[in-house]
Coordinates of C-alpha atoms and ligand atoms in Angstrom, one line a residue:
X1 CA -58.4 15.7 55.0
X2 CA -60.5 16.8 58.1
X3 CA -63.1 19.7 58.5
X4 CA -62.6 22.6 61.1
X5 CA -65.3 24.9 62.6
X6 CA -65.4 28.1 64.7
X7 CA -67.2 30.7 65.6
X8 CA -67.2 34.0 67.7
X9 CA -69.9 36.2 67.9
X10 CA -73.3 36.8 69.8
X11 CA -74.9 33.6 69.1
X12 CA -74.9 30.4 70.8
X13 CA -72.2 28.8 68.9
X14 CA -73.2 25.0 69.4
X15 CA -76.0 24.8 66.7
X16 CA -73.8 26.8 64.4
X17 CA -70.9 24.7 64.8
X18 CA -73.1 21.3 64.1
X19 CA -74.8 22.7 61.0
X20 CA -71.4 23.5 59.7
X21 CA -69.7 19.8 60.8
X22 CA -73.0 18.3 59.3
X23 CA -71.6 20.4 55.9
X24 CA -68.2 19.4 56.0
X25 CA -68.6 16.1 57.1
X26 CA -67.9 14.6 54.1
X27 CA -64.2 15.8 54.8
X28 CA -64.1 13.1 57.2
X29 CA -66.3 10.6 59.5
X30 CA -64.3 8.9 61.7
X31 CA -65.2 10.7 65.1
X32 CA -66.2 14.5 65.9
X33 CA -65.9 17.1 68.8
X34 CA -66.9 20.3 69.7
X35 CA -65.3 22.5 72.5
X36 CA -67.2 26.1 73.6
X37 CA -65.8 28.5 76.4
X38 CA -68.8 29.6 78.4
X39 CA -68.6 31.5 81.5
X40 CA -64.7 31.9 81.4
X41 CA -65.1 27.6 81.4
X42 CA -64.3 25.3 78.5
X43 CA -66.7 22.4 78.2
X44 CA -65.7 19.8 75.3
X45 CA -67.1 16.6 74.4
X46 CA -66.5 14.4 71.8
X47 CA -67.8 11.3 70.1
X48 CA -66.4 8.3 67.5
X49 CA -68.1 8.2 64.4
X50 CA -70.5 10.3 62.5
X51 CA -71.6 14.0 63.2
X52 CA -74.7 12.6 64.7
X53 CA -73.2 10.8 67.4
X54 CA -71.6 13.7 68.4
X55 CA -74.7 15.1 68.7
X56 CA -76.3 12.7 70.2
X57 CA -73.6 12.8 73.1
X58 CA -73.9 16.7 73.6
X59 CA -78.2 16.1 73.7
X60 CA -77.2 13.5 76.8
X61 CA -75.2 16.9 78.4
X62 CA -77.7 19.0 77.9
X63 CA -75.8 21.3 74.8
X64 CA -72.7 23.4 75.8
X65 CA -73.5 27.4 76.2
X66 CA -71.5 29.8 74.8
X67 CA -70.8 32.4 72.0
X68 CA -67.2 31.6 71.2
X69 CA -66.5 27.9 70.3
X70 CA -64.6 24.7 67.4
X71 CA -65.9 21.7 66.1
X72 CA -63.9 18.8 64.0
X73 CA -64.8 16.3 62.0
X74 CA -61.5 14.2 61.9
X75 CA -60.1 11.9 59.1
X76 CA -57.5 9.5 61.4
X77 CA -54.1 10.2 60.4
X78 CA -52.0 9.9 64.0
X79 CA -53.5 7.0 66.3
X80 CA -56.8 5.2 65.4
X81 CA -60.3 6.0 65.4
X82 CA -60.8 6.4 69.5
X83 CA -62.7 9.3 71.5
X84 CA -59.3 9.9 72.9
X85 CA -57.8 11.0 69.2
X86 CA -60.5 12.5 68.6
X87 CA -60.2 16.4 68.2
X88 CA -60.5 19.0 69.8
X89 CA -57.4 18.3 71.7
X90 CA -56.6 19.9 75.1
X91 CA -53.3 21.7 77.0
X92 CA -52.3 20.3 79.7
X93 CA -54.2 22.9 82.1
X94 CA -57.2 22.0 80.3
X95 CA -57.8 26.1 79.7
X96 CA -56.9 25.5 75.8
X97 CA -58.2 23.9 73.2
X98 CA -57.4 23.3 69.4
X99 CA -58.7 21.6 66.3
X100 CA -56.4 20.8 63.4
X101 CA -56.1 19.6 59.7
X102 CA -52.6 18.5 58.7
X103 CA -49.9 16.9 60.3
X104 CA -46.9 18.0 62.6
X105 CA -44.2 16.2 61.0
X106 CA -42.1 16.8 64.0
X107 CA -44.5 16.3 66.5
X108 CA -42.5 13.1 68.2
X109 CA -39.3 15.6 69.0
X110 CA -41.4 18.2 70.4
X111 CA -43.7 15.5 72.8
X112 CA -40.4 14.7 74.1
X113 CA -38.9 17.9 75.0
X114 CA -42.8 18.6 76.6
X115 CA -42.3 15.3 78.2
X116 CA -38.7 16.4 79.7
X117 CA -41.0 19.4 81.4
X118 CA -43.2 17.2 83.0
X119 CA -46.5 17.1 80.2
X120 CA -48.3 14.0 79.6
X121 CA -50.3 12.8 77.0
X122 CA -53.9 11.4 77.1
X123 CA -53.9 10.8 73.0
X124 CA -51.5 9.4 70.5
X125 CA -51.8 12.3 68.1
X126 CA -49.5 15.4 66.8
X127 CA -52.6 17.9 68.0
X128 CA -52.2 17.2 71.5
X129 CA -48.6 17.8 71.4
X130 CA -49.5 21.4 69.5
X131 CA -52.0 21.7 72.2
X132 CA -50.0 21.4 75.1
X133 CA -47.1 23.2 73.6
X134 CA -49.4 26.4 73.0
X135 CA -50.2 25.7 76.7
X136 CA -46.8 26.0 77.8
X137 CA -45.8 28.9 76.1
X138 CA -49.4 30.6 77.3
X139 CA -48.3 32.8 79.9
X140 CA -50.8 36.2 80.3
X141 CA -49.0 37.5 83.2
X142 CA -46.5 37.1 81.2
X143 CA -47.5 39.1 78.7
X144 CA -47.9 36.0 76.4
X145 CA -51.5 36.0 75.3
X146 CA -53.5 33.2 73.1
X147 CA -52.2 35.3 69.6
X148 CA -48.4 35.1 70.7
X149 CA -48.5 31.6 72.3
X150 CA -50.3 30.3 69.0
X151 CA -47.2 32.2 67.2
X152 CA -44.3 31.3 69.2
X153 CA -46.0 27.3 69.0
X154 CA -46.0 27.8 64.8
X155 CA -42.8 28.8 64.9
X156 CA -41.6 25.3 66.1
X157 CA -43.6 23.1 63.8
X158 CA -42.8 21.6 61.0
X159 CA -45.5 20.3 58.9
X160 CA -49.1 21.3 57.4
X161 CA -51.6 22.7 59.5
X162 CA -55.2 24.6 59.6
X163 CA -56.0 25.2 63.3
X164 CA -58.2 27.3 65.7
X165 CA -57.7 27.5 69.2
X166 CA -59.8 28.9 72.0
X167 CA -59.0 29.6 75.9
X168 CA -61.0 29.8 79.2
X169 CA -58.7 32.3 80.1
X170 CA -59.5 34.5 77.1
X171 CA -63.1 34.0 76.5
X172 CA -63.1 36.5 74.0
X173 CA -60.7 35.3 71.3
X174 CA -60.2 33.0 68.4
X175 CA -57.2 32.6 66.7
X176 CA -57.1 30.7 64.0
X177 CA -53.8 29.7 61.6
X178 CA -52.9 27.8 58.5
X179 CA -50.2 26.5 56.8
X180 CA -50.8 24.2 54.0
X181 CA -54.2 23.3 54.8
X182 CA -57.6 24.9 53.7
X183 CA -58.8 27.6 56.2
X184 CA -61.3 30.5 55.6
X185 CA -62.6 33.1 57.5
X186 CA -66.2 34.2 57.0
X187 CA -67.1 37.6 58.2
X188 CA -70.5 38.4 59.6
X189 CA -71.7 41.4 61.3
X190 CA -70.2 41.5 64.6
X191 CA -69.5 37.6 64.1
X192 CA -66.9 35.4 62.5
X193 CA -67.5 31.9 61.6
X194 CA -63.7 29.9 60.5
X195 CA -63.9 26.8 58.6
X196 CA -62.0 24.6 56.2
X197 CA -64.5 25.4 53.5
X198 CA -67.0 27.5 52.6
X199 CA -70.0 25.4 53.0
X200 CA -69.5 26.1 56.7
X201 CA -69.6 29.2 56.1
X202 CA -72.1 30.5 53.4
X203 CA -75.3 30.0 55.3
X204 CA -74.0 33.5 57.6
X205 CA -72.4 35.5 55.4
X206 CA -71.1 35.7 51.8
X207 CA -68.1 37.9 52.7
X208 CA -64.8 35.4 53.3
X209 CA -61.2 35.8 53.0
X210 CA -58.8 32.8 53.2
X211 CA -56.3 32.5 55.5
X212 CA -52.8 32.7 54.2
X213 CA -50.2 30.2 54.4
X214 CA -47.8 31.3 57.6
X215 CA -50.7 33.8 58.8
X216 CA -52.4 34.0 62.6
X217 CA -55.8 35.8 62.3
X218 CA -56.9 36.5 66.1
X219 CA -60.8 37.2 65.9
X220 CA -63.0 38.9 68.9
X221 CA -66.1 40.5 68.7
X222 CA -64.9 44.0 67.8
X223 CA -62.6 42.8 64.7
X224 CA -59.7 41.1 63.7
X225 CA -56.1 40.7 63.1
X226 CA -54.0 39.1 60.7
X227 CA -50.6 38.8 61.0
X228 CA -47.7 36.6 59.8
X229 CA -45.5 34.3 62.3
X230 CA -43.2 37.3 62.9
X231 CA -45.9 39.4 64.2
X232 CA -46.0 41.5 61.1
X233 CA -49.8 42.7 60.4
X234 CA -51.0 41.8 56.8
X235 CA -54.4 43.0 55.7
X236 CA -56.4 40.1 54.1
X237 CA -58.2 40.3 50.9
X238 CA -61.9 39.9 51.6
X239 CA -64.0 38.7 48.7
X240 CA -67.6 37.2 48.1
X241 CA -68.4 33.8 48.5
X242 CA -69.8 32.5 44.6
X243 CA -71.7 29.8 46.5
X244 CA -75.4 29.2 47.4
X245 CA -76.9 27.1 50.1
X246 CA -79.0 25.3 47.2
X247 CA -75.7 24.2 45.5
X248 CA -74.6 21.8 48.5
X249 CA -77.9 21.4 49.9
X250 CA -78.9 17.4 49.0
X251 CA -82.6 18.5 48.1
X252 CA -84.9 15.6 46.6
X253 CA -81.3 13.1 46.0
X254 CA -81.1 10.6 48.8
X255 CA -77.1 10.9 48.2
X256 CA -74.8 13.9 47.0
X257 CA -73.3 11.0 44.6
X258 CA -76.5 11.0 42.6
X259 CA -77.2 14.7 43.1
X260 CA -73.8 15.3 41.1
X261 CA -74.4 12.4 38.5
X262 CA -77.4 14.3 37.8
X263 CA -75.9 17.5 37.8
X264 CA -73.5 16.2 34.8
X265 CA -75.6 18.1 31.9
X266 CA -76.3 22.1 33.4
X267 CA -72.4 21.9 35.3
X268 CA -71.0 21.4 31.5
X269 CA -72.7 23.9 30.3
X270 CA -71.8 26.4 32.7
X271 CA -68.3 25.0 32.3
X272 CA -68.4 25.5 28.6
X273 CA -70.9 28.8 28.2
X274 CA -68.8 31.7 26.6
X275 CA -65.6 29.9 26.4
X276 CA -66.6 28.5 22.8
X277 CA -67.5 29.9 19.7
X278 CA -68.6 27.3 17.4
X279 CA -69.2 29.3 14.9
X280 CA -66.4 31.2 14.8
X281 CA -64.2 28.3 15.8
X282 CA -62.7 29.9 19.0
X283 CA -61.6 28.7 22.0
X284 CA -61.9 32.1 24.9
X285 CA -59.6 30.9 28.1
X286 CA -59.9 34.1 30.3
X287 CA -57.5 32.7 32.3
X288 CA -55.2 31.7 30.2
X289 CA -55.1 34.7 27.6
X290 CA -51.6 35.7 29.7
X291 CA -50.1 33.1 28.8
X292 CA -51.2 32.0 25.4
X293 CA -48.4 32.6 23.6
X294 CA -46.2 30.3 25.9
X295 CA -48.6 27.5 26.0
X296 CA -49.4 27.5 22.1
X297 CA -45.0 27.3 21.9
X298 CA -44.7 25.0 24.3
X299 CA -42.7 21.7 23.6
X300 CA -44.0 19.4 26.5
X301 CA -47.5 19.3 29.0
X302 CA -46.9 17.5 31.7
X303 CA -50.3 16.5 33.6
X304 CA -50.2 15.9 36.9
X305 CA -53.0 14.8 39.3
X306 CA -54.3 11.9 41.3
X307 CA -56.9 9.9 41.6
X308 CA -60.3 10.7 39.4
X309 CA -58.4 14.2 38.5
X310 CA -55.6 11.3 36.9
X311 CA -57.7 9.6 34.6
X312 CA -59.3 13.3 33.3
X313 CA -55.2 13.6 32.7
X314 CA -55.0 11.3 30.7
X315 CA -57.2 11.7 28.5
X316 CA -56.0 15.3 28.7
X317 CA -53.0 13.5 27.6
X318 CA -54.8 11.9 24.3
X319 CA -56.5 15.2 23.5
X320 CA -53.4 17.5 23.5
X321 CA -51.2 14.7 21.1
X322 CA -54.2 14.1 19.1
X323 CA -55.7 17.4 18.6
X324 CA -52.7 19.9 19.3
X325 CA -50.0 17.6 18.5
X326 CA -48.3 18.6 21.3
X327 CA -46.2 15.8 23.6
X328 CA -47.9 15.7 26.7
X329 CA -47.3 13.0 29.4
X330 CA -48.7 12.3 32.7
X331 CA -47.5 12.1 36.2
X332 CA -48.8 11.0 39.3
X333 CA -48.1 14.1 41.7
X334 CA -47.1 11.6 44.5
X335 CA -44.3 10.0 42.2
X336 CA -43.3 13.3 40.7
X337 CA -42.0 15.0 43.7
X338 CA -40.0 12.3 44.8
X339 CA -38.1 12.3 41.3
X340 CA -35.5 14.3 40.1
X341 CA -38.1 15.5 36.9
X342 CA -36.6 17.0 33.7
X343 CA -38.0 20.0 32.9
X344 CA -36.7 21.5 30.2
X345 CA -37.4 24.6 28.3
X346 CA -40.5 25.2 27.0
X347 CA -42.2 22.5 29.4
X348 CA -45.8 23.1 30.6
X349 CA -47.6 21.5 33.7
X350 CA -51.1 21.4 34.1
X351 CA -52.5 20.3 38.2
X352 CA -55.6 19.3 37.9
X353 CA -57.7 18.9 41.4
X354 CA -61.0 18.9 42.2
X355 CA -60.7 20.3 45.5
X356 CA -57.2 22.4 45.0
X357 CA -56.2 20.9 48.0
X358 CA -54.9 17.3 47.3
X359 CA -50.8 17.4 49.0
X360 CA -49.2 15.2 45.9
X361 CA -50.8 17.3 43.5
X362 CA -50.1 20.9 45.3
X363 CA -46.2 19.1 45.8
X364 CA -45.6 18.3 41.9
X365 CA -47.0 21.6 40.6
X366 CA -44.8 23.4 43.1
X367 CA -41.3 20.9 42.2
X368 CA -42.5 21.9 38.3
X369 CA -43.0 25.3 38.8
X370 CA -39.2 25.5 40.8
X371 CA -37.5 24.1 38.0
X372 CA -38.6 26.9 35.8
X373 CA -42.3 25.1 34.2
X374 CA -45.0 27.7 33.3
X375 CA -47.6 26.0 36.5
X376 CA -50.9 26.0 35.1
X377 CA -54.4 24.5 36.8
X378 CA -57.9 22.4 36.0
X379 CA -59.4 23.3 39.4
X380 CA -62.7 23.4 41.0
X381 CA -62.3 25.2 43.8
X382 CA -62.1 28.6 43.5
X383 CA -59.2 30.3 45.9
X384 CA -58.0 27.1 46.7
X385 CA -54.1 26.7 47.8
X386 CA -53.2 25.1 43.9
X387 CA -55.4 27.5 42.3
X388 CA -53.8 30.4 44.2
X389 CA -50.0 28.7 43.1
X390 CA -50.3 28.0 39.8
X391 CA -48.7 31.4 37.3
X392 CA -53.0 30.9 35.5
X393 CA -55.6 28.5 34.8
X394 CA -59.2 27.4 34.1
X395 CA -61.7 26.6 36.6
X396 CA -63.9 23.7 36.0
X397 CA -67.4 25.8 37.3
X398 CA -69.2 23.1 38.0
X399 CA -70.5 23.9 41.5
X400 CA -68.9 22.4 44.7
X401 CA -68.4 18.7 44.8
X402 CA -69.5 17.0 48.0
X403 CA -69.8 13.2 47.1
X404 CA -66.9 11.3 48.0
X405 CA -66.6 9.7 44.6
X406 CA -65.8 12.4 42.0
X407 CA -68.2 12.7 39.4
X408 CA -69.5 16.0 37.6
X409 CA -65.7 17.2 38.7
X410 CA -64.2 14.3 36.2
X411 CA -66.8 15.2 33.5
X412 CA -65.8 18.9 34.1
X413 CA -61.8 18.5 33.7
X414 CA -62.2 16.3 30.3
X415 CA -64.7 19.4 29.3
X416 CA -61.7 21.6 30.0
X417 CA -58.7 20.1 28.8
X418 CA -60.8 19.7 25.2
X419 CA -61.3 23.5 25.1
X420 CA -57.2 24.1 26.2
X421 CA -56.0 21.3 23.7
X422 CA -58.8 22.6 21.3
X423 CA -57.4 26.3 22.2
X424 CA -53.7 25.4 21.3
X425 CA -54.9 23.0 18.3
X426 CA -56.4 25.8 16.6
X427 CA -53.3 28.0 16.8
X428 CA -51.0 25.4 15.6
X429 CA -52.3 22.8 12.9
X430 CA -55.9 22.7 13.2
X431 CA -58.2 23.7 10.4
X432 CA -60.6 26.2 11.6
X433 CA -63.7 24.2 10.3
X434 CA -62.8 20.6 11.8
X435 CA -62.3 22.9 15.2
X436 CA -65.8 24.5 15.1
X437 CA -66.7 20.7 13.8
X438 CA -65.8 19.5 17.8
X439 CA -66.3 22.6 19.0
X440 CA -70.2 22.6 18.1
X441 CA -70.4 18.8 19.1
X442 CA -69.1 19.6 22.7
X443 CA -71.7 22.5 23.3
X444 CA -74.2 19.2 22.0
X445 CA -72.5 16.8 24.8
X446 CA -75.1 18.3 27.8
X447 CA -78.1 17.2 25.6
X448 CA -76.5 13.7 25.3
X449 CA -75.9 13.9 29.0
X450 CA -79.4 13.8 29.6
X451 CA -80.4 11.4 27.0
X452 CA -78.2 8.8 29.0
X453 CA -79.4 9.9 32.4
X454 CA -82.5 8.7 31.0
X455 CA -81.7 5.2 31.4
X456 CA -81.3 5.3 34.8
X457 CA -83.9 3.2 36.4
X458 CA -82.8 0.8 33.5
X459 CA -79.0 0.4 34.7
X460 CA -80.3 0.2 38.0
X461 CA -82.0 -2.9 37.1
X462 CA -79.1 -3.8 35.2
X463 CA -76.8 -3.6 38.3
X464 CA -78.9 -5.5 40.0
X465 CA -78.6 -8.6 38.1
X466 CA -74.8 -8.2 38.8
X467 CA -74.6 -6.7 42.1
X468 CA -73.7 -9.8 44.0
X469 CA -70.4 -10.8 42.0
X470 CA -67.2 -9.7 44.0
X471 CA -65.2 -9.4 40.9
X472 CA -65.8 -7.2 37.6
X473 CA -63.3 -6.4 34.7
X474 CA -63.6 -2.6 33.1
X475 CA -61.9 -2.3 29.7
X476 CA -61.6 0.4 27.0
X477 CA -59.3 1.2 24.5
X478 CA -58.2 4.7 23.1
X479 CA -59.9 7.5 24.7
X480 CA -61.8 5.4 26.9
X481 CA -59.1 3.2 28.3
X482 CA -59.0 5.8 31.0
X483 CA -63.1 6.1 31.1
X484 CA -62.9 2.2 31.6
X485 CA -60.3 3.2 34.9
X486 CA -62.9 5.8 36.3
X487 CA -65.3 3.5 35.6
X488 CA -64.0 0.4 37.8
X489 CA -62.7 2.8 40.7
X490 CA -65.9 4.1 40.9
X491 CA -67.0 0.7 42.3
X492 CA -64.2 0.1 44.1
X493 CA -64.6 3.5 46.0
X494 CA -68.1 2.9 47.1
X495 CA -69.3 -0.7 46.6
X496 CA -65.6 -2.1 47.8
X497 CA -66.4 -4.6 45.0
X498 CA -62.7 -5.8 43.6
X499 CA -63.2 -4.3 40.3
X500 CA -60.9 -6.2 38.3
X501 CA -62.4 -10.1 37.6
X502 CA -65.6 -10.8 35.9
X503 CA -68.5 -9.5 35.0
X504 CA -66.7 -7.4 32.1
X505 CA -67.7 -4.1 31.5
X506 CA -66.4 -3.0 27.3
X507 CA -67.0 0.4 26.5
X508 CA -67.6 -0.5 23.0
X509 CA -68.2 3.1 21.7
X510 CA -68.2 3.4 17.7
X511 CA -64.8 4.7 17.7
X512 CA -61.4 4.5 16.0
X513 CA -60.7 0.9 18.2
X514 CA -64.6 0.0 17.9
X515 CA -63.4 -3.6 16.0
X516 CA -60.6 -4.1 18.4
X517 CA -63.0 -4.1 21.2
X518 CA -65.2 -6.0 19.5
X519 CA -62.8 -8.6 19.3
X520 CA -61.9 -8.3 22.8
X521 CA -65.3 -8.8 23.9
X522 CA -65.5 -12.2 21.6
X523 CA -62.6 -13.4 23.5
X524 CA -64.0 -13.0 26.8
X525 CA -67.3 -14.3 26.3
X526 CA -65.3 -17.5 24.9
X527 CA -64.0 -18.0 28.2
X528 CA -67.2 -17.6 29.6
X529 CA -67.4 -14.0 30.8
X530 CA -70.8 -11.7 31.1
X531 CA -70.3 -8.8 29.1
X532 CA -72.3 -5.5 29.7
X533 CA -71.1 -2.8 27.0
X534 CA -71.1 0.5 27.1
X535 CA -72.3 0.6 23.4
X536 CA -73.3 3.9 20.7
X537 CA -77.1 4.9 20.2
X538 CA -77.9 2.7 16.8
X539 CA -75.1 -0.2 16.9
X540 CA -76.8 -3.1 15.8
X541 CA -73.9 -5.8 16.5
X542 CA -73.0 -5.1 19.8
X543 CA -76.8 -7.0 20.9
X544 CA -75.3 -10.2 19.1
X545 CA -72.2 -10.4 22.0
X546 CA -73.1 -8.2 25.1
X547 CA -75.7 -9.2 27.3
X548 CA -76.7 -6.0 28.4
X549 CA -76.2 -2.6 27.2
X550 CA -76.2 0.9 28.6
X551 CA -76.2 3.6 25.5
X552 CA -74.8 6.8 24.8
X553 CA -75.4 8.8 22.0
X554 CA -72.8 8.8 18.6
X555 CA -70.3 12.1 18.9
X556 CA -66.5 12.4 18.0
X557 CA -64.4 10.0 19.6
X558 CA -62.5 12.6 21.3
X559 CA -65.5 13.7 23.3
X560 CA -66.4 10.0 24.3
X561 CA -65.1 9.5 27.8
X562 CA -67.5 13.0 28.8
X563 CA -70.5 10.3 27.6
X564 CA -69.2 6.9 28.5
X565 CA -68.6 7.6 31.9
X566 CA -72.5 8.8 33.1
X567 CA -73.7 5.1 32.9
X568 CA -70.2 3.4 34.7
X569 CA -70.7 6.6 37.2
X570 CA -74.6 4.6 37.6
X571 CA -73.7 1.6 37.7
X572 CA -71.4 2.4 40.7
X573 CA -73.9 4.2 42.0
X574 CA -76.6 1.4 42.4
X575 CA -74.5 -1.3 43.2
X576 CA -73.3 0.2 46.1
X577 CA -77.0 1.2 47.2
X578 CA -78.4 -2.0 46.5
X579 CA -75.2 -3.6 48.9
X580 CA -77.1 -0.9 51.3
X581 CA -73.8 0.7 51.6
X582 CA -73.4 4.5 52.5
X583 CA -72.4 6.3 49.2
X584 CA -71.3 9.5 50.1
X585 CA -69.2 8.6 53.0
X586 CA -67.5 5.2 51.9
X587 CA -65.2 3.5 54.6
X588 CA -61.6 4.2 54.4
X589 CA -61.7 7.1 52.0
X590 CA -61.4 10.7 52.1
X591 CA -62.5 13.4 49.2
X592 CA -59.3 14.9 49.1
X593 CA -56.1 13.7 50.7
X594 CA -54.7 17.0 51.9
X595 CA -51.6 15.2 53.8
X596 CA -49.0 12.5 51.8
Ligands
LIG601 C1 -62.0 9.9 43.0 O1 -63.8 9.1 43.1 C2 -61.8 10.3 44.6 N1 -62.6 11.4 45.7 C3 -60.1 10.8 44.5 O2 -59.9 9.4 43.8 C4 -59.5 11.9 44.2 O3 -59.7 11.9 42.9 C5 -58.4 12.0 44.3 O4 -58.2 12.0 45.8 C6 -57.7 13.6 44.2 O5 -59.0 15.0 44.5 P1 -58.6 16.0 43.9 O6 -59.2 16.0 42.6 O7 -59.3 17.3 44.8 O8 -57.2 16.5 43.7

């Protein structure tokens, strides 16, 4: 995915655009670029690497004037990481600049058509093709203004896009449009900020609207006009952004990942607040109320997701089968969409996603929905594409997650899936007191997480001991098999350590598989493996078999992944820092994959 920021108003655009890019840098950090229109002239520059490099380049150039402009931070999809491939891209005349997030699937056909008309291209990107096509169609003398040219161009393209376009010949206009990739318009007083996500908007206004698929927005300093690709005017639904700057600032932390690991106790409190009534043994999930009957009577639940969210889906599968006694299965979104999945009557699909923008998860959800399944979402980003496509759902309420490596979203997803399982269980087979007991334990989880975080220094020291090892193995069973996969994913993502060899990290909490895990530990030890264990406080036997132990408080087995994952997150974090890596911007990894 890439990050887009655009501005039109009365203030100088450059500082706003740079600040917005820094807030969106987690979306892509291969290269960055900016264009503004000032006194009828288009200024444009780009730089490979971080936004800081672009800022340095702008400094060398003496900065850009102009109160309309756009900027982009890129995550390469078409063409290598070069300055020529960085956005913005210009049309043939050099008057029009375009930034784009997504993939234009039929760009080769359009490029050929444009080449036949005599156009040449400077980059290998699909975006430049779109810019040149808009330029080809732009004909102010013939009555085709920028908005009409964008609309006409978009009628020709297939694929996904969120775009922002400016033009030197129309210095008082910014045009934005979307299909499939996220885009929002922040509405200020006499100014607008267009961005891929609210993080780049919130410093300027709390009023915003998401651009809908196939909608084109024309912004001028006097107002806005939203229309569809047939030029039928539509009224945008302006909403209040539920986000404050503090949530997206680093504060005292060195990295977003560490900040978000530490936020987990508070995040889980917010996630569960008002949703569980342990005394009454009731779960109240407002988002599902309308479909409660269908959900409770459902015959099969399909959980679909990617990456970390897939690991929480696996825990969700255990929870639904174990507590609610309902057949459940986990599907990679990327695979589900290309099979011919059988959706019987009474099937419910639950899409799990932090960003709500993962293309494969979205496609799987749409596929299941088209085949008649009830489509539910467990999503963090409010108003995101997947959230809007579902029939109903439950938001995580864990706050924005900016670190590329997902942490608090994982525990939030597991907390929500636990509540969904209890919601169904209580209405199916689970006795009220058993339900109430587990809810009471769930309410205790944030306090227990706080106790785990107190071990941060000890976990750092432990990690130091092993940080030079090139191979690690993570093992867990039952509910903590997916936790082990998640621990391995965290380490791989940010430390680039191959997490399948030795040392061996065992999740050996006091659950039903404890004895089996102890046997597995013995087997590893007898082959010379170094064992690091995540164990339950008070376990006197674990010290005998494990060289190092990270402790978690006692908790019922279904709730243990929410605790067991914390030491693993901290370990991965410290390993990456000790190896000198940029934790929040791991190489070759995007926060969410909004293209196939
Ligand atoms: C996890 O650390 C990664 N960021 C990645 O695996 C992620 O979980 C996956 O891409 C799914 O993203 P989503 O939750 O936004 O859908």
